[in-house]
Amino acid sequence: MNDIDITSFDFADFGCSNGSSLQFGIKVLKGRKGFGIDIDPKKVASAKAAGYDAIKGDFCNLDLPDGCVDFTILSHTLEHLPTLDCAKEAIKNAIRISRKFVFIRGPFFDADDYLKGLGLKFYWSDWTGHTLHLKAEQVRNILEDINAPNYEIYGRFLLNSSIDATIHPLSSLKNQHHWELEKHGVKPILTLSQPVYREFCGIIWLAENVSVCDVRNLSHKHLLYQKGTLYSL
């Protein structure tokens, strides 16, 4: 981790890929300057080419000082890890190096069994790159296991019908994107009777009175799990 001067940054991004979540950290989470960590050297190069600071590293086994940044982002990252234990270590490291909060988000896998029973699936639920179908409930269990004192976990973008283009018929091929009738075939159009979201997001608060109003007011969110003081407005 000697490639950059950590003291010149106020946030870290685990799994930075092309740098888009670093931009999210500035625009939405109000960070001043962030650096990305990715185990894939090609993605580190991509982030650097886009004008961001990034280093190659394993955020599941991280050599950074405690409390060295204000906050850490894990945005659509954990689902690419090999095991639940790896996700737990990544979250623990994010908490350890952060002073104010940790922000997590990812695809919603909690409804996979329900959708399968209807002959449906989310297009991301069989991506070969999604090696860990991490549920919001499992994130809650990790936070309870490590005794995180204060967190909120939300479902975002509640879906009422399978007409939504993120939902495919089970027969659709792997590694697809939004549903198209001509490309992916007919699917059952049904009213969804259980909560089905496009993504989840979690906020682990490490300090009181943190000024992050934009993330607290993320649109289309529904509280799923909460422990401690509910800071969101």
Coordinates of N, CA and C in Angstrom, one line a residue:
M1 N 0.8 -1.2 0.0 CA 0.0 0.0 0.0 C 0.9 1.3 0.0
N2 N 2.1 1.1 -0.5 CA 3.0 2.3 -0.5 C 2.9 3.1 -1.8
D3 N 1.9 2.8 -2.7 CA 1.8 3.4 -3.9 C 1.2 4.8 -3.8
I4 N 0.5 5.1 -2.7 CA -0.1 6.4 -2.6 C 0.0 6.9 -1.1
D5 N -0.1 8.2 -0.9 CA -0.1 8.8 0.4 C -1.5 8.8 1.0
I6 N -1.8 7.8 1.9 CA -3.1 7.6 2.4 C -3.6 8.9 3.1
T7 N -2.7 9.7 3.6 CA -3.2 10.9 4.4 C -3.8 12.0 3.5
S8 N -3.7 11.9 2.2 CA -4.2 12.9 1.3 C -5.7 12.5 0.9
F9 N -6.2 11.4 1.4 CA -7.6 11.0 1.0 C -8.5 10.9 2.2
D10 N -9.8 11.1 2.0 CA -10.7 11.0 3.1 C -11.7 9.9 2.9
F11 N -11.6 9.1 1.8 CA -12.4 7.9 1.7 C -11.8 6.9 0.8
A12 N -12.2 5.6 1.0 CA -11.7 4.5 0.2 C -12.8 3.8 -0.4
D13 N -12.5 3.2 -1.6 CA -13.5 2.4 -2.3 C -13.0 1.0 -2.6
F14 N -13.7 0.0 -2.0 CA -13.3 -1.4 -2.1 C -13.9 -1.9 -3.4
G15 N -13.1 -2.4 -4.3 CA -13.5 -2.9 -5.6 C -13.9 -1.8 -6.5
C16 N -13.0 -0.9 -6.8 CA -13.2 0.4 -7.5 C -13.6 0.2 -9.0
S17 N -13.2 -0.9 -9.6 CA -13.5 -1.2 -11.0 C -13.0 0.0 -11.8
N18 N -14.0 0.6 -12.6 CA -13.6 1.8 -13.5 C -13.6 3.1 -12.8
G19 N -14.0 3.1 -11.5 CA -13.9 4.4 -10.8 C -15.3 5.1 -10.6
S20 N -16.4 4.5 -11.1 CA -17.7 5.1 -11.0 C -18.1 5.3 -9.6
S21 N -17.8 4.3 -8.7 CA -18.2 4.5 -7.3 C -17.3 5.5 -6.5
L22 N -16.1 5.8 -7.1 CA -15.4 6.9 -6.5 C -16.1 8.2 -6.8
Q23 N -16.7 8.3 -8.0 CA -17.4 9.5 -8.3 C -18.7 9.6 -7.4
F24 N -19.3 8.5 -7.1 CA -20.5 8.4 -6.2 C -20.0 8.9 -4.8
G25 N -18.8 8.5 -4.4 CA -18.4 8.9 -3.1 C -18.2 10.4 -3.0
I26 N -17.9 11.1 -4.1 CA -17.7 12.6 -4.1 C -19.1 13.3 -4.2
K27 N -19.8 12.8 -5.2 CA -21.1 13.5 -5.5 C -22.2 13.3 -4.5
V28 N -22.3 12.1 -4.1 CA -23.5 11.7 -3.2 C -23.0 11.7 -1.7
L29 N -21.9 11.0 -1.5 CA -21.5 10.9 -0.1 C -20.7 12.0 0.4
K30 N -20.4 13.0 -0.5 CA -19.7 14.3 -0.1 C -18.3 14.1 0.4
G31 N -17.6 13.1 -0.2 CA -16.2 12.9 0.1 C -15.4 14.0 -0.7
R32 N -14.2 14.2 -0.2 CA -13.4 15.2 -0.9 C -12.5 14.6 -1.9
K33 N -11.8 13.5 -1.6 CA -10.9 12.8 -2.5 C -10.8 11.3 -2.0
G34 N -11.1 10.4 -2.9 CA -11.0 9.0 -2.6 C -10.0 8.2 -3.4
F35 N -9.6 7.0 -2.9 CA -8.8 6.1 -3.6 C -9.4 4.8 -3.7
G36 N -9.2 4.1 -4.8 CA -9.8 2.8 -5.0 C -8.8 1.6 -4.7
I37 N -9.4 0.5 -4.3 CA -8.6 -0.7 -4.1 C -9.3 -1.8 -4.9
D38 N -8.5 -2.5 -5.8 CA -9.1 -3.6 -6.6 C -8.0 -4.6 -6.7
I39 N -8.4 -5.9 -6.7 CA -7.4 -7.0 -6.8 C -7.0 -7.2 -8.3
D40 N -7.8 -6.7 -9.2 CA -7.6 -6.9 -10.6 C -6.8 -5.7 -11.2
P41 N -5.6 -5.9 -11.6 CA -4.7 -4.8 -12.1 C -5.3 -4.1 -13.4
K42 N -6.1 -4.9 -14.2 CA -6.8 -4.2 -15.3 C -7.8 -3.2 -14.9
K43 N -8.5 -3.5 -13.8 CA -9.5 -2.5 -13.3 C -8.8 -1.3 -12.6
V44 N -7.7 -1.6 -11.9 CA -6.9 -0.5 -11.4 C -6.5 0.4 -12.5
A45 N -6.0 -0.1 -13.6 CA -5.6 0.6 -14.8 C -6.7 1.4 -15.4
S46 N -7.9 0.8 -15.4 CA -9.1 1.5 -15.9 C -9.5 2.7 -15.1
A47 N -9.4 2.5 -13.8 CA -9.8 3.6 -12.9 C -8.8 4.7 -13.0
K48 N -7.5 4.4 -13.1 CA -6.5 5.4 -13.3 C -6.6 6.1 -14.6
A49 N -7.0 5.4 -15.7 CA -7.2 6.0 -17.0 C -8.3 7.0 -17.0
A50 N -9.3 6.7 -16.1 CA -10.5 7.6 -16.0 C -10.2 8.8 -15.1
G51 N -8.9 8.9 -14.6 CA -8.5 10.1 -13.8 C -8.6 9.9 -12.3
Y52 N -8.8 8.6 -11.8 CA -9.0 8.4 -10.4 C -7.7 7.8 -9.8
D53 N -7.6 7.9 -8.5 CA -6.4 7.2 -7.8 C -6.8 5.8 -7.4
A54 N -6.0 4.8 -7.7 CA -6.4 3.4 -7.4 C -5.1 2.6 -7.2
I55 N -5.2 1.6 -6.4 CA -4.1 0.7 -6.1 C -4.5 -0.7 -6.2
K56 N -3.6 -1.6 -6.5 CA -3.9 -3.1 -6.5 C -3.8 -3.6 -5.0
G57 N -4.8 -4.3 -4.6 CA -4.8 -4.8 -3.2 C -6.0 -5.7 -2.9
D58 N -5.8 -6.4 -1.9 CA -6.9 -7.4 -1.4 C -7.5 -6.8 -0.2
F59 N -8.8 -6.3 -0.4 CA -9.4 -5.6 0.8 C -10.0 -6.6 1.8
C60 N -9.9 -7.9 1.5 CA -10.2 -8.9 2.5 C -9.0 -9.2 3.4
N61 N -7.9 -8.7 3.0 CA -6.7 -8.9 3.8 C -5.8 -7.7 3.6
L62 N -6.3 -6.6 4.4 CA -5.8 -5.3 4.1 C -4.8 -4.7 5.1
D63 N -3.8 -4.2 4.6 CA -2.7 -3.6 5.4 C -2.8 -2.1 5.3
L64 N -3.8 -1.5 6.0 CA -4.0 -0.1 6.2 C -4.2 0.3 7.6
P65 N -3.8 1.5 8.1 CA -4.0 1.8 9.5 C -5.5 1.9 9.9
D66 N -5.8 1.7 11.1 CA -7.1 1.9 11.7 C -7.5 3.4 11.5
G67 N -8.7 3.6 11.2 CA -9.3 5.0 11.1 C -8.5 5.9 10.2
C68 N -8.1 5.4 9.1 CA -7.3 6.3 8.2 C -8.1 7.1 7.2
V69 N -9.4 6.8 7.1 CA -10.3 7.5 6.2 C -11.6 7.8 6.9
D70 N -12.3 8.8 6.4 CA -13.6 9.1 7.0 C -14.7 8.0 6.7
F71 N -14.7 7.5 5.5 CA -15.6 6.5 5.2 C -15.1 5.5 4.1
T72 N -15.8 4.4 4.0 CA -15.4 3.4 2.9 C -16.7 3.0 2.2
I73 N -16.5 2.8 0.9 CA -17.6 2.3 0.0 C -17.4 0.9 -0.4
L74 N -18.4 0.1 -0.4 CA -18.4 -1.2 -1.0 C -19.6 -1.3 -1.9
S75 N -19.5 -0.8 -3.1 CA -20.6 -0.7 -4.0 C -20.6 -1.8 -5.1
H76 N -21.6 -2.7 -5.1 CA -21.6 -3.8 -6.0 C -20.3 -4.5 -6.1
T77 N -19.8 -4.8 -5.0 CA -18.5 -5.5 -4.8 C -18.5 -6.8 -4.2
L78 N -19.3 -6.9 -3.1 CA -19.3 -8.2 -2.3 C -19.8 -9.4 -3.0
E79 N -20.7 -9.2 -4.0 CA -21.2 -10.3 -4.7 C -20.1 -11.0 -5.7
H80 N -19.0 -10.3 -5.8 CA -17.9 -10.9 -6.7 C -16.9 -11.6 -5.8
L81 N -17.1 -11.7 -4.5 CA -16.2 -12.4 -3.7 C -16.5 -13.9 -3.7
P82 N -15.5 -14.8 -3.3 CA -15.8 -16.2 -3.4 C -16.6 -16.8 -2.3
T83 N -16.6 -16.2 -1.1 CA -17.2 -16.9 0.0 C -17.8 -15.8 1.0
L84 N -18.7 -16.3 1.8 CA -19.3 -15.4 2.8 C -18.3 -14.9 3.8
D85 N -17.3 -15.8 4.1 CA -16.3 -15.4 5.1 C -15.4 -14.2 4.5
C86 N -15.2 -14.2 3.2 CA -14.5 -13.1 2.5 C -15.3 -11.8 2.6
A87 N -16.6 -11.9 2.5 CA -17.5 -10.7 2.6 C -17.4 -10.2 4.0
K88 N -17.4 -11.1 5.0 CA -17.3 -10.7 6.4 C -16.0 -9.9 6.6
E89 N -14.8 -10.5 6.1 CA -13.5 -9.8 6.3 C -13.5 -8.5 5.6
A90 N -14.1 -8.4 4.5 CA -14.1 -7.1 3.7 C -14.9 -6.0 4.6
I91 N -16.0 -6.4 5.1 CA -16.8 -5.5 5.9 C -16.1 -5.1 7.2
K92 N -15.4 -6.1 7.8 CA -14.7 -5.8 9.0 C -13.5 -4.8 8.7
N93 N -12.8 -5.0 7.6 CA -11.7 -4.1 7.2 C -12.3 -2.7 6.9
A94 N -13.4 -2.6 6.3 CA -14.0 -1.3 6.0 C -14.3 -0.6 7.2
I95 N -14.9 -1.3 8.2 CA -15.2 -0.6 9.5 C -13.9 -0.2 10.2
R96 N -12.9 -1.1 10.2 CA -11.7 -0.8 10.9 C -11.0 0.4 10.4
I97 N -11.0 0.7 9.1 CA -10.2 1.8 8.6 C -11.0 3.1 8.5
S98 N -12.3 3.0 8.9 CA -13.2 4.2 8.7 C -13.5 4.8 10.0
R99 N -13.6 6.2 10.0 CA -13.9 6.9 11.2 C -15.4 7.2 11.4
K100 N -16.1 7.4 10.3 CA -17.5 8.0 10.3 C -18.6 7.0 9.9
F101 N -18.4 6.3 8.7 CA -19.4 5.4 8.3 C -18.9 4.5 7.2
V102 N -19.6 3.4 6.9 CA -19.3 2.5 5.8 C -20.6 2.4 5.0
F103 N -20.5 2.5 3.7 CA -21.7 2.4 2.8 C -21.5 1.2 1.9
I104 N -22.6 0.3 1.9 CA -22.6 -0.9 1.2 C -23.8 -0.9 0.3
R105 N -23.7 -1.4 -0.9 CA -24.9 -1.7 -1.8 C -24.5 -2.8 -2.7
G106 N -25.6 -3.5 -3.2 CA -25.4 -4.6 -4.1 C -26.7 -5.0 -4.7
P107 N -26.7 -6.0 -5.6 CA -27.9 -6.5 -6.1 C -28.7 -7.3 -5.1
F108 N -30.0 -7.3 -5.3 CA -30.9 -8.0 -4.3 C -31.1 -9.4 -4.7
F109 N -30.6 -10.3 -3.8 CA -30.7 -11.7 -4.0 C -31.7 -12.4 -3.1
D110 N -32.3 -11.7 -2.2 CA -33.2 -12.3 -1.2 C -34.4 -12.9 -1.8
A111 N -34.8 -12.4 -3.0 CA -36.0 -12.9 -3.6 C -35.8 -14.0 -4.7
D112 N -34.6 -14.5 -4.8 CA -34.3 -15.5 -5.8 C -35.2 -16.7 -5.8
D113 N -35.3 -17.3 -4.6 CA -36.2 -18.5 -4.4 C -37.6 -18.2 -4.8
Y114 N -38.1 -17.0 -4.3 CA -39.5 -16.7 -4.6 C -39.7 -16.5 -6.1
L115 N -38.8 -15.8 -6.8 CA -38.9 -15.6 -8.2 C -38.8 -16.9 -9.0
K116 N -37.9 -17.8 -8.5 CA -37.7 -19.1 -9.2 C -39.0 -19.9 -9.2
G117 N -39.8 -19.8 -8.0 CA -41.0 -20.5 -7.9 C -42.1 -20.0 -8.9
L118 N -41.9 -18.8 -9.4 CA -42.8 -18.2 -10.4 C -42.3 -18.3 -11.8
G119 N -41.2 -19.0 -12.0 CA -40.6 -19.2 -13.3 C -39.8 -18.0 -13.8
L120 N -39.3 -17.2 -12.8 CA -38.6 -16.0 -13.1 C -37.3 -15.9 -12.4
K121 N -36.5 -14.9 -12.8 CA -35.2 -14.6 -12.2 C -34.8 -13.2 -12.5
F122 N -34.0 -12.6 -11.6 CA -33.3 -11.4 -11.9 C -32.2 -11.7 -12.9
Y123 N -31.9 -10.8 -13.8 CA -30.9 -11.1 -14.8 C -29.5 -11.2 -14.2
W124 N -29.3 -10.6 -13.1 CA -28.0 -10.7 -12.4 C -27.8 -11.9 -11.6
S125 N -28.9 -12.7 -11.4 CA -28.8 -13.8 -10.4 C -28.1 -15.0 -11.0
D126 N -27.8 -15.0 -12.3 CA -26.9 -16.1 -12.8 C -25.7 -15.6 -13.6
W127 N -25.3 -14.4 -13.3 CA -24.1 -13.9 -13.9 C -22.9 -14.8 -13.3
T128 N -22.0 -15.2 -14.2 CA -20.9 -16.0 -13.8 C -20.0 -15.2 -12.9
G129 N -20.0 -13.9 -13.0 CA -19.1 -13.0 -12.2 C -19.7 -12.8 -10.8
H130 N -21.0 -13.2 -10.6 CA -21.6 -13.1 -9.2 C -21.4 -14.4 -8.5
T131 N -20.2 -14.6 -7.9 CA -19.9 -15.8 -7.2 C -20.5 -16.0 -5.8
L132 N -21.0 -14.9 -5.3 CA -21.6 -14.9 -3.9 C -22.9 -14.2 -4.0
H133 N -24.0 -14.9 -3.8 CA -25.3 -14.3 -3.8 C -25.6 -13.8 -2.4
L134 N -25.0 -12.7 -2.1 CA -25.1 -12.2 -0.7 C -26.5 -11.5 -0.5
K135 N -27.2 -12.0 0.4 CA -28.5 -11.4 0.8 C -28.4 -10.3 1.8
A136 N -29.3 -9.4 1.7 CA -29.4 -8.3 2.7 C -29.5 -8.9 4.1
E137 N -30.2 -10.0 4.3 CA -30.3 -10.7 5.6 C -29.0 -11.2 6.0
Q138 N -28.1 -11.7 5.1 CA -26.8 -12.2 5.5 C -25.9 -11.0 5.9
V139 N -26.0 -9.9 5.3 CA -25.3 -8.7 5.7 C -25.7 -8.3 7.1
R140 N -27.0 -8.4 7.4 CA -27.4 -8.1 8.8 C -26.8 -9.1 9.7
N141 N -26.8 -10.4 9.4 CA -26.2 -11.4 10.2 C -24.7 -11.2 10.5
I142 N -24.0 -10.7 9.5 CA -22.6 -10.4 9.6 C -22.4 -9.3 10.6
L143 N -23.2 -8.2 10.5 CA -23.1 -7.1 11.3 C -23.4 -7.4 12.8
E144 N -24.4 -8.3 13.0 CA -24.7 -8.8 14.3 C -23.6 -9.6 14.9
D145 N -23.0 -10.4 14.0 CA -21.9 -11.3 14.5 C -20.7 -10.6 14.9
I146 N -20.4 -9.4 14.2 CA -19.2 -8.6 14.6 C -19.6 -7.5 15.5
N147 N -20.8 -7.5 16.0 CA -21.3 -6.6 17.0 C -21.2 -5.1 16.5
A148 N -21.6 -4.9 15.3 CA -21.7 -3.5 14.8 C -22.8 -2.8 15.6
P149 N -22.6 -1.7 16.2 CA -23.5 -1.1 17.1 C -24.7 -0.3 16.4
N150 N -24.4 0.1 15.2 CA -25.4 1.1 14.6 C -25.4 0.9 13.1
Y151 N -26.5 0.4 12.6 CA -26.6 0.2 11.1 C -28.0 0.3 10.7
E152 N -28.2 0.6 9.4 CA -29.5 0.5 8.7 C -29.3 -0.2 7.4
I153 N -30.2 -1.1 7.0 CA -30.2 -1.8 5.7 C -31.5 -1.6 5.0
Y154 N -31.4 -1.2 3.8 CA -32.6 -0.9 3.0 C -32.7 -1.7 1.8
G155 N -34.0 -2.0 1.4 CA -34.2 -2.4 0.0 C -34.5 -1.2 -0.8
R156 N -34.1 -1.2 -2.0 CA -34.3 0.0 -2.9 C -35.0 -0.4 -4.2
F157 N -35.9 0.4 -4.6 CA -36.7 0.2 -5.9 C -37.6 -1.1 -5.7
L158 N -38.6 -0.9 -5.0 CA -39.6 -2.0 -4.8 C -40.3 -2.3 -6.1
L159 N -40.4 -3.5 -6.5 CA -41.1 -3.9 -7.7 C -42.4 -4.6 -7.4
N160 N -43.4 -4.1 -8.1 CA -44.8 -4.7 -7.9 C -45.2 -5.7 -8.9
S161 N -44.5 -5.8 -10.0 CA -44.8 -6.7 -11.1 C -43.6 -7.2 -11.8
S162 N -43.7 -8.4 -12.4 CA -42.6 -9.0 -13.1 C -42.4 -8.4 -14.5
I163 N -43.2 -7.4 -14.8 CA -43.0 -6.7 -16.1 C -41.7 -5.9 -16.1
D164 N -41.1 -5.6 -14.9 CA -39.9 -4.9 -14.8 C -38.8 -5.6 -15.6
A165 N -38.0 -4.8 -16.3 CA -37.0 -5.3 -17.3 C -35.8 -6.0 -16.6
T166 N -35.7 -5.8 -15.3 CA -34.6 -6.6 -14.6 C -35.0 -8.0 -14.4
I167 N -36.3 -8.4 -14.6 CA -36.7 -9.7 -14.4 C -36.9 -10.5 -15.7
H168 N -36.3 -11.7 -15.7 CA -36.3 -12.5 -16.9 C -37.0 -13.8 -16.7
P169 N -37.4 -14.5 -17.7 CA -37.9 -15.9 -17.5 C -36.7 -16.8 -17.2
L170 N -37.0 -17.9 -16.4 CA -35.9 -18.8 -16.0 C -35.2 -19.3 -17.2
S171 N -35.8 -19.4 -18.3 CA -35.2 -20.0 -19.5 C -34.2 -19.1 -20.2
S172 N -34.1 -17.8 -19.8 CA -33.2 -16.9 -20.4 C -31.8 -17.3 -20.2
L173 N -30.9 -17.0 -21.1 CA -29.5 -17.4 -21.0 C -28.8 -16.6 -19.9
K174 N -27.7 -17.1 -19.4 CA -26.9 -16.4 -18.4 C -26.2 -15.2 -19.0
N175 N -25.8 -14.3 -18.0 CA -25.0 -13.2 -18.3 C -25.7 -12.2 -19.3
Q176 N -27.0 -12.0 -19.0 CA -27.8 -11.1 -19.8 C -28.0 -9.7 -19.0
H177 N -28.6 -8.8 -19.7 CA -29.0 -7.5 -19.1 C -30.5 -7.4 -19.2
H178 N -31.0 -6.2 -19.4 CA -32.4 -5.9 -19.3 C -33.2 -6.8 -20.3
W179 N -34.3 -7.3 -19.8 CA -35.2 -8.2 -20.6 C -35.7 -7.5 -21.9
E180 N -35.6 -8.3 -23.0 CA -36.2 -7.9 -24.2 C -36.9 -9.1 -24.8
L181 N -38.2 -8.9 -25.1 CA -39.0 -10.0 -25.6 C -38.4 -10.8 -26.7
E182 N -37.9 -10.1 -27.7 CA -37.4 -10.8 -28.9 C -36.1 -11.5 -28.6
K183 N -35.4 -11.1 -27.6 CA -34.1 -11.7 -27.3 C -34.2 -12.8 -26.2
H184 N -35.1 -12.6 -25.2 CA -35.1 -13.4 -24.0 C -36.3 -14.3 -23.9
G185 N -37.3 -14.0 -24.8 CA -38.5 -14.9 -24.8 C -39.6 -14.3 -23.8
V186 N -40.7 -15.0 -23.9 CA -41.9 -14.7 -23.1 C -41.7 -15.0 -21.6
K187 N -42.1 -14.1 -20.8 CA -42.1 -14.4 -19.3 C -43.4 -14.2 -18.7
P188 N -43.7 -14.9 -17.6 CA -45.0 -14.6 -16.9 C -45.1 -13.2 -16.4
I189 N -46.1 -12.5 -16.7 CA -46.4 -11.2 -16.1 C -47.3 -11.3 -14.9
L190 N -46.7 -11.1 -13.8 CA -47.4 -11.4 -12.5 C -47.3 -10.3 -11.5
T191 N -48.3 -10.1 -10.7 CA -48.2 -9.2 -9.5 C -47.3 -9.9 -8.5
L192 N -46.3 -9.2 -7.9 CA -45.4 -9.8 -6.9 C -46.0 -9.6 -5.6
S193 N -46.3 -10.7 -4.9 CA -47.0 -10.6 -3.6 C -46.0 -10.5 -2.4
Q194 N -44.7 -10.7 -2.7 CA -43.7 -10.6 -1.6 C -42.7 -9.4 -2.0
P195 N -42.1 -8.8 -1.0 CA -41.2 -7.7 -1.3 C -40.0 -8.1 -2.2
V196 N -39.9 -7.5 -3.3 CA -38.8 -7.7 -4.3 C -38.2 -6.4 -4.7
Y197 N -36.9 -6.2 -4.4 CA -36.2 -5.0 -4.7 C -35.2 -5.2 -5.8
R198 N -34.8 -4.1 -6.4 CA -33.7 -4.2 -7.3 C -32.3 -4.3 -6.6
E199 N -32.2 -3.6 -5.5 CA -30.9 -3.6 -4.8 C -31.1 -3.4 -3.3
F200 N -30.1 -3.6 -2.6 CA -30.1 -3.3 -1.2 C -28.9 -2.3 -0.9
C201 N -29.1 -1.5 0.1 CA -28.0 -0.7 0.5 C -27.9 -0.7 2.1
G202 N -26.7 -0.6 2.6 CA -26.6 -0.5 4.0 C -25.6 0.6 4.4
I203 N -25.9 1.2 5.6 CA -25.1 2.2 6.2 C -24.7 1.8 7.6
I204 N -23.4 1.7 7.8 CA -22.9 1.4 9.2 C -22.4 2.7 9.8
W205 N -23.0 3.2 10.8 CA -22.6 4.5 11.4 C -21.6 4.2 12.5
L206 N -20.5 4.9 12.4 CA -19.4 4.8 13.3 C -19.2 6.0 14.2
A207 N -19.9 7.1 13.9 CA -19.8 8.3 14.6 C -21.2 9.0 14.6
E208 N -21.5 9.8 15.6 CA -22.8 10.5 15.6 C -22.7 11.8 14.8
N209 N -23.9 12.2 14.4 CA -24.1 13.5 13.7 C -23.2 13.6 12.5
V210 N -23.1 12.6 11.7 CA -22.4 12.6 10.5 C -23.2 13.3 9.4
S211 N -22.6 14.3 8.7 CA -23.4 15.1 7.8 C -23.3 14.4 6.4
V212 N -24.3 13.5 6.2 CA -24.3 12.8 4.9 C -25.8 12.7 4.4
C213 N -26.4 13.9 4.3 CA -27.8 14.0 4.1 C -28.2 13.3 2.8
D214 N -27.4 13.4 1.8 CA -27.8 12.8 0.5 C -27.9 11.3 0.5
V215 N -27.1 10.6 1.3 CA -27.2 9.2 1.4 C -28.4 8.8 2.3
R216 N -28.6 9.6 3.3 CA -29.8 9.4 4.1 C -31.1 9.6 3.4
N217 N -31.1 10.3 2.4 CA -32.3 10.6 1.6 C -32.3 9.9 0.2
L218 N -31.5 8.8 0.1 CA -31.6 8.0 -1.1 C -33.0 7.7 -1.4
S219 N -33.4 7.9 -2.7 CA -34.8 7.7 -3.1 C -35.2 6.2 -3.1
H220 N -36.5 6.0 -3.0 CA -37.1 4.6 -3.2 C -36.5 3.6 -2.3
K221 N -36.3 4.0 -1.0 CA -35.7 3.0 -0.1 C -36.8 2.6 1.0
H222 N -36.6 1.4 1.4 CA -37.5 0.8 2.4 C -36.7 0.1 3.5
L223 N -36.8 0.5 4.7 CA -36.0 0.0 5.8 C -36.3 -1.5 6.0
L224 N -35.3 -2.3 6.0 CA -35.4 -3.8 6.2 C -34.9 -4.2 7.6
Y225 N -33.7 -3.7 8.0 CA -33.1 -4.0 9.3 C -32.5 -2.8 9.8
Q226 N -32.5 -2.7 11.2 CA -31.9 -1.5 11.8 C -31.5 -1.9 13.2
K227 N -30.4 -1.3 13.6 CA -29.9 -1.5 15.0 C -29.3 -0.2 15.5
G228 N -29.6 0.2 16.7 CA -29.1 1.5 17.2 C -29.9 2.7 16.8
T229 N -29.3 3.8 16.8 CA -30.0 5.1 16.4 C -30.3 5.1 15.0
L230 N -31.6 5.4 14.6 CA -31.9 5.5 13.2 C -31.6 7.0 12.7
Y231 N -30.5 7.1 12.1 CA -30.0 8.5 11.7 C -30.7 9.0 10.4
S232 N -31.2 8.1 9.6 CA -31.8 8.5 8.3 C -33.0 9.3 8.5
L233 N -33.3 10.3 7.6 CA -34.4 11.2 7.7 C -35.6 10.6 7.0

